[in-house]
């Protein structure tokens, strides 16, 4: 039996952006969720690619376990891209990264992943090699709107909420759902 709903709310979330670099799918490369959920173990030394909120919080979590972590960030500072973070939270996170001795390399791009580490370049295009047994990529999220796009012409009353609409935080996802529920 087929169903034709009057209203459909799509909350398919988001997916990690995977950087287009050589060897990105090797076993020594992980996503933050793999590490945080215990699906993969982060073996030292660790290079974490991306200095946004997810990258910094993941690096802090690992450093608090006395693991040696280096964050590489292509921008000239951490926590600069994405949604703004309240200043006290930003300052506390930066202070904690310093306290737990997380090595931070800004103006640094990931060029390639090797079994023994990563090749990076700085703002002057000088290349260098960083030893790493684990590489964690945290360069951002992109909305998963595939189902929404497929149903756009099929269902009259169709809503997109949460990270599927735009990667943000749980507060925005709840607010989206509230607004949709209120309107139907």
GROMACS .gro file of C-alpha atoms in nm:
model
  184
    1UNK     CA    1   0.000   0.000   0.000
    2UNK     CA    2   0.139   0.340  -0.089
    3UNK     CA    3   0.102   0.645   0.126
    4UNK     CA    4   0.065   1.005   0.025
    5UNK     CA    5   0.124   1.222   0.325
    6UNK     CA    6  -0.032   1.566   0.351
    7UNK     CA    7   0.290   1.699   0.503
    8UNK     CA    8   0.640   1.559   0.517
    9UNK     CA    9   0.927   1.687   0.731
   10UNK     CA   10   1.276   1.597   0.612
   11UNK     CA   11   1.548   1.584   0.878
   12UNK     CA   12   1.823   1.384   0.706
   13UNK     CA   13   2.107   1.571   0.876
   14UNK     CA   14   2.449   1.640   0.732
   15UNK     CA   15   2.764   1.460   0.628
   16UNK     CA   16   3.130   1.534   0.690
   17UNK     CA   17   3.310   1.705   0.403
   18UNK     CA   18   3.591   1.481   0.282
   19UNK     CA   19   3.890   1.676   0.148
   20UNK     CA   20   4.008   1.577  -0.201
   21UNK     CA   21   4.361   1.472  -0.108
   22UNK     CA   22   4.558   1.159  -0.196
   23UNK     CA   23   4.506   0.860   0.038
   24UNK     CA   24   4.206   1.012   0.220
   25UNK     CA   25   4.038   0.672   0.251
   26UNK     CA   26   4.335   0.487   0.403
   27UNK     CA   27   4.290   0.307   0.740
   28UNK     CA   28   4.494   0.569   0.929
   29UNK     CA   29   4.234   0.838   0.843
   30UNK     CA   30   3.924   0.889   1.058
   31UNK     CA   31   3.628   1.119   1.101
   32UNK     CA   32   3.558   1.280   1.439
   33UNK     CA   33   3.256   1.055   1.499
   34UNK     CA   34   3.471   0.744   1.443
   35UNK     CA   35   3.705   0.855   1.720
   36UNK     CA   36   3.446   1.000   1.960
   37UNK     CA   37   3.219   0.692   1.935
   38UNK     CA   38   3.510   0.451   1.978
   39UNK     CA   39   3.476   0.297   1.630
   40UNK     CA   40   3.844   0.373   1.563
   41UNK     CA   41   4.130   0.430   1.801
   42UNK     CA   42   4.340   0.744   1.769
   43UNK     CA   43   4.704   0.636   1.784
   44UNK     CA   44   4.971   0.897   1.853
   45UNK     CA   45   5.094   1.117   1.711
   46UNK     CA   46   4.765   1.257   1.581
   47UNK     CA   47   4.716   1.522   1.316
   48UNK     CA   48   4.371   1.676   1.315
   49UNK     CA   49   4.279   1.866   0.999
   50UNK     CA   50   4.045   2.159   1.067
   51UNK     CA   51   4.037   2.414   1.345
   52UNK     CA   52   3.663   2.472   1.370
   53UNK     CA   53   3.451   2.385   1.671
   54UNK     CA   54   3.437   2.011   1.596
   55UNK     CA   55   3.810   1.992   1.531
   56UNK     CA   56   3.906   2.190   1.841
   57UNK     CA   57   3.671   1.998   2.070
   58UNK     CA   58   3.790   1.665   1.932
   59UNK     CA   59   4.154   1.770   1.976
   60UNK     CA   60   4.083   1.878   2.333
   61UNK     CA   61   3.909   1.548   2.411
   62UNK     CA   62   4.214   1.357   2.285
   63UNK     CA   63   4.465   1.586   2.458
   64UNK     CA   64   4.283   1.539   2.789
   65UNK     CA   65   4.368   1.170   2.747
   66UNK     CA   66   4.738   1.274   2.733
   67UNK     CA   67   4.755   1.213   2.357
   68UNK     CA   68   4.989   1.419   2.139
   69UNK     CA   69   4.771   1.618   1.896
   70UNK     CA   70   4.851   1.872   1.625
   71UNK     CA   71   4.574   2.078   1.467
   72UNK     CA   72   4.636   2.209   1.117
   73UNK     CA   73   4.410   2.491   1.000
   74UNK     CA   74   4.416   2.663   0.661
   75UNK     CA   75   4.289   2.993   0.803
   76UNK     CA   76   4.507   3.228   1.010
   77UNK     CA   77   4.344   3.125   1.338
   78UNK     CA   78   4.124   2.866   1.504
   79UNK     CA   79   3.745   2.891   1.532
   80UNK     CA   80   3.722   3.150   1.253
   81UNK     CA   81   3.485   2.977   1.006
   82UNK     CA   82   3.129   2.859   1.047
   83UNK     CA   83   2.876   2.989   1.293
   84UNK     CA   84   3.010   3.240   1.542
   85UNK     CA   85   3.098   3.107   1.884
   86UNK     CA   86   3.031   3.326   2.189
   87UNK     CA   87   3.354   3.500   2.288
   88UNK     CA   88   3.379   3.345   2.638
   89UNK     CA   89   3.336   2.994   2.494
   90UNK     CA   90   3.593   3.063   2.220
   91UNK     CA   91   3.849   3.202   2.466
   92UNK     CA   92   3.799   2.912   2.708
   93UNK     CA   93   3.844   2.653   2.432
   94UNK     CA   94   4.160   2.823   2.304
   95UNK     CA   95   4.297   2.843   2.660
   96UNK     CA   96   4.224   2.474   2.719
   97UNK     CA   97   4.397   2.375   2.394
   98UNK     CA   98   4.703   2.570   2.511
   99UNK     CA   99   4.685   2.423   2.864
  100UNK     CA  100   4.671   2.067   2.727
  101UNK     CA  101   4.961   2.147   2.490
  102UNK     CA  102   4.782   2.091   2.161
  103UNK     CA  103   5.019   2.193   1.882
  104UNK     CA  104   4.848   2.442   1.649
  105UNK     CA  105   4.961   2.519   1.295
  106UNK     CA  106   4.756   2.788   1.120
  107UNK     CA  107   4.790   2.903   0.759
  108UNK     CA  108   4.858   2.536   0.685
  109UNK     CA  109   4.702   2.327   0.408
  110UNK     CA  110   4.680   1.949   0.385
  111UNK     CA  111   4.833   1.830   0.056
  112UNK     CA  112   4.853   1.452   0.097
  113UNK     CA  113   4.825   1.171   0.350
  114UNK     CA  114   5.096   0.906   0.378
  115UNK     CA  115   5.105   0.593   0.599
  116UNK     CA  116   5.355   0.771   0.828
  117UNK     CA  117   5.198   1.118   0.832
  118UNK     CA  118   5.087   1.412   0.621
  119UNK     CA  119   5.239   1.653   0.372
  120UNK     CA  120   5.135   2.013   0.438
  121UNK     CA  121   5.215   2.355   0.300
  122UNK     CA  122   5.225   2.690   0.475
  123UNK     CA  123   5.112   3.031   0.347
  124UNK     CA  124   5.443   3.068   0.158
  125UNK     CA  125   5.377   2.734  -0.019
  126UNK     CA  126   5.669   2.572   0.164
  127UNK     CA  127   5.600   2.200   0.203
  128UNK     CA  128   5.679   1.996   0.512
  129UNK     CA  129   5.604   1.653   0.656
  130UNK     CA  130   5.429   1.592   0.989
  131UNK     CA  131   5.451   1.248   1.145
  132UNK     CA  132   5.109   1.103   1.226
  133UNK     CA  133   4.979   0.755   1.292
  134UNK     CA  134   4.621   0.887   1.292
  135UNK     CA  135   4.479   1.166   1.075
  136UNK     CA  136   4.136   1.304   1.166
  137UNK     CA  137   3.956   1.521   0.912
  138UNK     CA  138   3.726   1.790   1.055
  139UNK     CA  139   3.685   2.042   0.776
  140UNK     CA  140   3.312   2.092   0.797
  141UNK     CA  141   2.968   1.951   0.726
  142UNK     CA  142   2.738   1.967   0.426
  143UNK     CA  143   2.362   1.924   0.431
  144UNK     CA  144   2.214   1.595   0.312
  145UNK     CA  145   1.930   1.718   0.090
  146UNK     CA  146   1.911   1.425  -0.154
  147UNK     CA  147   1.572   1.298  -0.029
  148UNK     CA  148   1.431   1.650  -0.009
  149UNK     CA  149   1.526   1.725  -0.369
  150UNK     CA  150   1.381   1.392  -0.485
  151UNK     CA  151   1.045   1.470  -0.321
  152UNK     CA  152   1.021   1.841  -0.406
  153UNK     CA  153   0.782   1.790  -0.697
  154UNK     CA  154   0.603   1.492  -0.539
  155UNK     CA  155   0.469   1.636  -0.213
  156UNK     CA  156   0.291   1.969  -0.180
  157UNK     CA  157   0.372   2.037   0.184
  158UNK     CA  158   0.741   1.951   0.226
  159UNK     CA  159   0.970   2.094   0.495
  160UNK     CA  160   1.345   2.075   0.547
  161UNK     CA  161   1.478   2.112   0.902
  162UNK     CA  162   1.790   2.077   1.115
  163UNK     CA  163   2.130   2.006   0.963
  164UNK     CA  164   1.957   1.899   0.642
  165UNK     CA  165   1.858   2.264   0.604
  166UNK     CA  166   2.195   2.401   0.718
  167UNK     CA  167   2.460   2.248   0.948
  168UNK     CA  168   2.431   2.430   1.278
  169UNK     CA  169   2.368   2.312   1.633
  170UNK     CA  170   2.091   2.127   1.815
  171UNK     CA  171   1.924   2.450   1.927
  172UNK     CA  172   1.863   2.550   1.564
  173UNK     CA  173   1.733   2.203   1.475
  174UNK     CA  174   1.480   2.215   1.760
  175UNK     CA  175   1.377   2.566   1.660
  176UNK     CA  176   1.326   2.455   1.297
  177UNK     CA  177   1.107   2.167   1.413
  178UNK     CA  178   0.907   2.395   1.641
  179UNK     CA  179   0.844   2.646   1.362
  180UNK     CA  180   0.729   2.374   1.122
  181UNK     CA  181   0.505   2.207   1.381
  182UNK     CA  182   0.351   2.543   1.469
  183UNK     CA  183   0.270   2.615   1.106
  184UNK     CA  184   0.100   2.285   1.017
   0.00000   0.00000   0.00000
